[in-house]
Coordinates of C-alpha atoms in Angstrom, one line a residue:
X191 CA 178.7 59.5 127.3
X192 CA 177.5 57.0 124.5
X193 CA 174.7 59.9 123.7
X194 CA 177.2 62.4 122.6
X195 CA 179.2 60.0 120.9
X196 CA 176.4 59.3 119.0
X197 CA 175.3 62.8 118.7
X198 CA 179.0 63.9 116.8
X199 CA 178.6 60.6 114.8
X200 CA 175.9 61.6 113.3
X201 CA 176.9 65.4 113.2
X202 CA 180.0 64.5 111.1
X203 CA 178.5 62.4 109.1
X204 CA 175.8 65.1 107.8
X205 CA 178.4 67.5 107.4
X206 CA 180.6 65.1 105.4
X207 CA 176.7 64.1 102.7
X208 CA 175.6 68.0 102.5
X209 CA 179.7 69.1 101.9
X210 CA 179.6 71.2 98.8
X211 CA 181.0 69.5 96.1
X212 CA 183.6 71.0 94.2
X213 CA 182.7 72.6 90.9
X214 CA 183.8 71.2 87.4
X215 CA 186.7 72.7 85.7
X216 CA 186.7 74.0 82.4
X217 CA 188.3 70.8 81.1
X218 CA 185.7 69.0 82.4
X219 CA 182.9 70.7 81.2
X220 CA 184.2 71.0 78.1
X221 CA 184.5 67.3 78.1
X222 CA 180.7 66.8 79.3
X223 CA 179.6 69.3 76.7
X224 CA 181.4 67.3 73.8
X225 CA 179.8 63.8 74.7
X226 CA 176.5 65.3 74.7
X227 CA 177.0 67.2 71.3
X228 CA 178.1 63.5 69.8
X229 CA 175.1 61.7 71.6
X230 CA 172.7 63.9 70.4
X231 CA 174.2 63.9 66.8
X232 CA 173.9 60.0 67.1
X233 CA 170.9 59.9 68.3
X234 CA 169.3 62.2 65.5
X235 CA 171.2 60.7 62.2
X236 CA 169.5 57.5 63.6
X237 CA 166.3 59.2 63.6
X238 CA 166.5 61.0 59.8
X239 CA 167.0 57.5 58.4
X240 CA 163.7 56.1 60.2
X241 CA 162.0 59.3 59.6
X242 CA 163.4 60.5 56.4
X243 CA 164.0 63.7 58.8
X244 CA 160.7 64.0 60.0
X245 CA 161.7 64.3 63.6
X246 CA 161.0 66.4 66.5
X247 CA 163.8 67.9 68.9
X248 CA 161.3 66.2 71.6
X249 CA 161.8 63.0 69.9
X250 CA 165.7 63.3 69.9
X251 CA 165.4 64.1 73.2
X252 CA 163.8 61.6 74.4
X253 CA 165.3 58.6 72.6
X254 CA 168.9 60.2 73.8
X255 CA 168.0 60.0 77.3
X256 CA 168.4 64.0 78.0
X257 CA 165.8 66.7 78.9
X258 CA 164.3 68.6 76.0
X259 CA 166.1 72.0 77.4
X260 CA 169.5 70.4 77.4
X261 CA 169.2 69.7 73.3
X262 CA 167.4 72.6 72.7
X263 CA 170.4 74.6 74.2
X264 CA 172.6 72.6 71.9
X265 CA 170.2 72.3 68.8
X266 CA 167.4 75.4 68.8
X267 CA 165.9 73.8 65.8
X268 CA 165.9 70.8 63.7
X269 CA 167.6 72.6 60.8
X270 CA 171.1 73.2 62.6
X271 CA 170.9 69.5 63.9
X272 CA 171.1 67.8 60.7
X273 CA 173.4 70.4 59.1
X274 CA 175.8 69.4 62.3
X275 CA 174.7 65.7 61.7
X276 CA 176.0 65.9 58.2
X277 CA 178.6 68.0 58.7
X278 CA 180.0 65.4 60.9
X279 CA 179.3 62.8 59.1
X280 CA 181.2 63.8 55.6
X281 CA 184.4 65.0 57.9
X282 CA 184.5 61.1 59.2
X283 CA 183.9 59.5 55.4
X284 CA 186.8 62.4 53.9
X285 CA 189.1 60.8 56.7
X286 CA 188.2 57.4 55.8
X287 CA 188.7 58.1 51.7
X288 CA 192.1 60.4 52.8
X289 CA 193.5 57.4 54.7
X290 CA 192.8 55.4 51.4
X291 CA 194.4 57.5 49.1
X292 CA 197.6 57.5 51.4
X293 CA 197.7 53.4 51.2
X294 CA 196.1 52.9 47.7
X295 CA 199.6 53.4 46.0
X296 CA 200.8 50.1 47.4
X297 CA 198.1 47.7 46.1
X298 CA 197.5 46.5 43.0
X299 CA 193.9 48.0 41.9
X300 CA 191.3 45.7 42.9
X301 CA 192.7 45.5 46.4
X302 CA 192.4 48.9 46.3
X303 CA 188.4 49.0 45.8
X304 CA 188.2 46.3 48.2
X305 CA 189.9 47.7 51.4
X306 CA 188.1 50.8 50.8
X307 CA 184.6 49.4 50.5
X308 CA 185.4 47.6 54.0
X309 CA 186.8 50.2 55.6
X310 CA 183.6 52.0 54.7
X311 CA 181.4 49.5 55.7
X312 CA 182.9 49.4 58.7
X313 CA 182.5 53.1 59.4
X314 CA 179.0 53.1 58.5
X315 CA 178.8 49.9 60.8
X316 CA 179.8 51.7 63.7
X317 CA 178.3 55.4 62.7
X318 CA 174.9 56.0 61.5
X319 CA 176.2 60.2 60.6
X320 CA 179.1 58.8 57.9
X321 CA 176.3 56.1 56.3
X322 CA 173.6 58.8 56.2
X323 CA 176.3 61.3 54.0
X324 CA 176.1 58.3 51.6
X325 CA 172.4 57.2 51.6
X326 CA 171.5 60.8 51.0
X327 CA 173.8 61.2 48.6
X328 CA 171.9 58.1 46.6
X329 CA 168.6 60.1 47.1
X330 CA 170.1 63.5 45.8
X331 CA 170.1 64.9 49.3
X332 CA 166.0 65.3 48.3
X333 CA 165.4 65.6 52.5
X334 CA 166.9 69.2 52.6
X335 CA 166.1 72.9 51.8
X336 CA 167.5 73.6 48.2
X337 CA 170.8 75.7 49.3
X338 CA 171.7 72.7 51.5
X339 CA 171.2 70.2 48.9
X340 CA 173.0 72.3 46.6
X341 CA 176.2 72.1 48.9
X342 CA 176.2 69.1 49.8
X343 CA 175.9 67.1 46.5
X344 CA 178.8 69.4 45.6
X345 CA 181.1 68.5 48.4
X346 CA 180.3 64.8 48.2
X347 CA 181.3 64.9 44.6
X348 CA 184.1 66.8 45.2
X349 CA 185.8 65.0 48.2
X350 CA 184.4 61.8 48.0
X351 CA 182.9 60.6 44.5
X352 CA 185.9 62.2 42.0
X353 CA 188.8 61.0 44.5
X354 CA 187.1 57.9 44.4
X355 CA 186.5 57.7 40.7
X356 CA 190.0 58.9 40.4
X357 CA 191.7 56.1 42.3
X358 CA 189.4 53.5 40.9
X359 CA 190.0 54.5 37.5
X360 CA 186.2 53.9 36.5
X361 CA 183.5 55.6 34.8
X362 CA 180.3 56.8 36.7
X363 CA 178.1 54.1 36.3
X364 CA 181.1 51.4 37.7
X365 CA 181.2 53.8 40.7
X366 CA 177.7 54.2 40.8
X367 CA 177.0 50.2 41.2
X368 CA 179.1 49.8 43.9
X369 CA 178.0 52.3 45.7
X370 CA 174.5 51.3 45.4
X371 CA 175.3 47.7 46.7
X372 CA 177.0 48.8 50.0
X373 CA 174.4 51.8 50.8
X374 CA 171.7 49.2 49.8
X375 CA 173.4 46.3 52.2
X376 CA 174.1 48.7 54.6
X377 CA 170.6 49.7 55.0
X378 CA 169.2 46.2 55.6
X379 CA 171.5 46.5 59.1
X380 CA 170.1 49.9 60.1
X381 CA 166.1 48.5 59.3
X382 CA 166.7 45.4 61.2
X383 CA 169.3 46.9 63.9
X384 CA 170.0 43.1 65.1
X385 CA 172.2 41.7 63.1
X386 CA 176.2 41.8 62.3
X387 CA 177.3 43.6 59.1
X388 CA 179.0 40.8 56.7
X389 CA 181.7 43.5 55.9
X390 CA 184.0 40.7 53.6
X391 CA 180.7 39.7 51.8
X392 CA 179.1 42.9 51.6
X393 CA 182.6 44.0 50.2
X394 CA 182.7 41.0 47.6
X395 CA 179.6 41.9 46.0
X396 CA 180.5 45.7 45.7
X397 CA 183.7 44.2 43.9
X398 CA 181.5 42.1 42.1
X399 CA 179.0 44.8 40.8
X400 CA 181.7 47.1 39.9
X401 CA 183.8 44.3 37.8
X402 CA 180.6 43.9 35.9
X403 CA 180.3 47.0 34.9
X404 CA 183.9 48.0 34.1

């Protein structure tokens, strides 16, 4: 009696490991599909700034934890990872700058510059794809083929440098300082990667640059 109690014990409890499991829905893989896209987009902005975008898909793959077929199903070739990297990136910093403009009227003008330069910082803290738009931007997008760099100088000038310069009421080279400062501080984070961002200092000294320059 105990043997075939034991016997449909252990039946049900093999039929109840090897039950077939019930397949995603469409919501859910969509969702799966999405965090992967934004992990490997993480992943590989990190990687242009150590490389200066001489990466590998392998590398990417790797350092993101996923098998090389799973990002080269998403990515076929470095090219179309940065573009989306970038891509991404400038759509975060034009909602960042488009939040700005919306508040700016409110503020007298140096509060102005100095809520934008830490809500920047603060994106860039938090999102290596929005800082690289900017530290590209400083090089003259040299990293990319010549059609690229062409269109994205062009829509960093015209969705964030002129609405910036606009706002600000300064001439280029006031601009250009503070911009140099927070790319510049920024930066020392991303080398070292183990330290807090000073956002209210870092923020300062943009302030500070720009003032001098005005």
């Amino acid at each position: 009696m105990r043997y075939y109690f034991c016997i449909d014990k252990f039946a049900g409890l093999y039929k109840e490991a090897h039950k077939p499991m019930c397949p995603r829905t469409k919501e859910q893989n969509e969702l799966i599909r999405i965090q992967r896209r934004e992990q490997i987009l993480d992943v590989a902005a990190r990687s242009y700034f150590r490389t200066g975008g001489s990466f590998d898909i392998r590398d990417v793959a790797r350092e993101a934890g996923l098998g090389y077929g799973t990002v080269y199903h998403y990515y076929p070739n470095r090219h179309l990872l940065i573009e989306d990297v970038l891509d991404s990136g400038f759509e975060r910093c034009e909602q960042v700058i488009a939040e700005w403009e919306d508040i700016s009227g409110s503020h007298p003008e140096d509060r102005q510059l100095l809520t934008y330069c830490k809500a920047l910082l603060q994106l860039w803290q938090s999102d290596a794809r929005a800082y690289l738009v900017y530290k590209m931007a400083a090089e003259h997008y040299a990293g990319l083929p010549e059609k690229d760099r062409h269109h994205a100088k062009r829509r960093f000038m015209e969705r964030l440098y002129v609405p910036l310069q606009l706002i600000a009421q300064c001439e280029d080279d006031s601009v250009d300082h503070m911009l140099a400062v927070l790319v510049g501080c920024c930066g020392q984070y991303y080398y070292a990667g183990n330290f807090d961002l000073d956002v209210d200092r870092i923020a300062r000294l943009a302030m500070q640059a720009i003032m001098k320059e005005s």
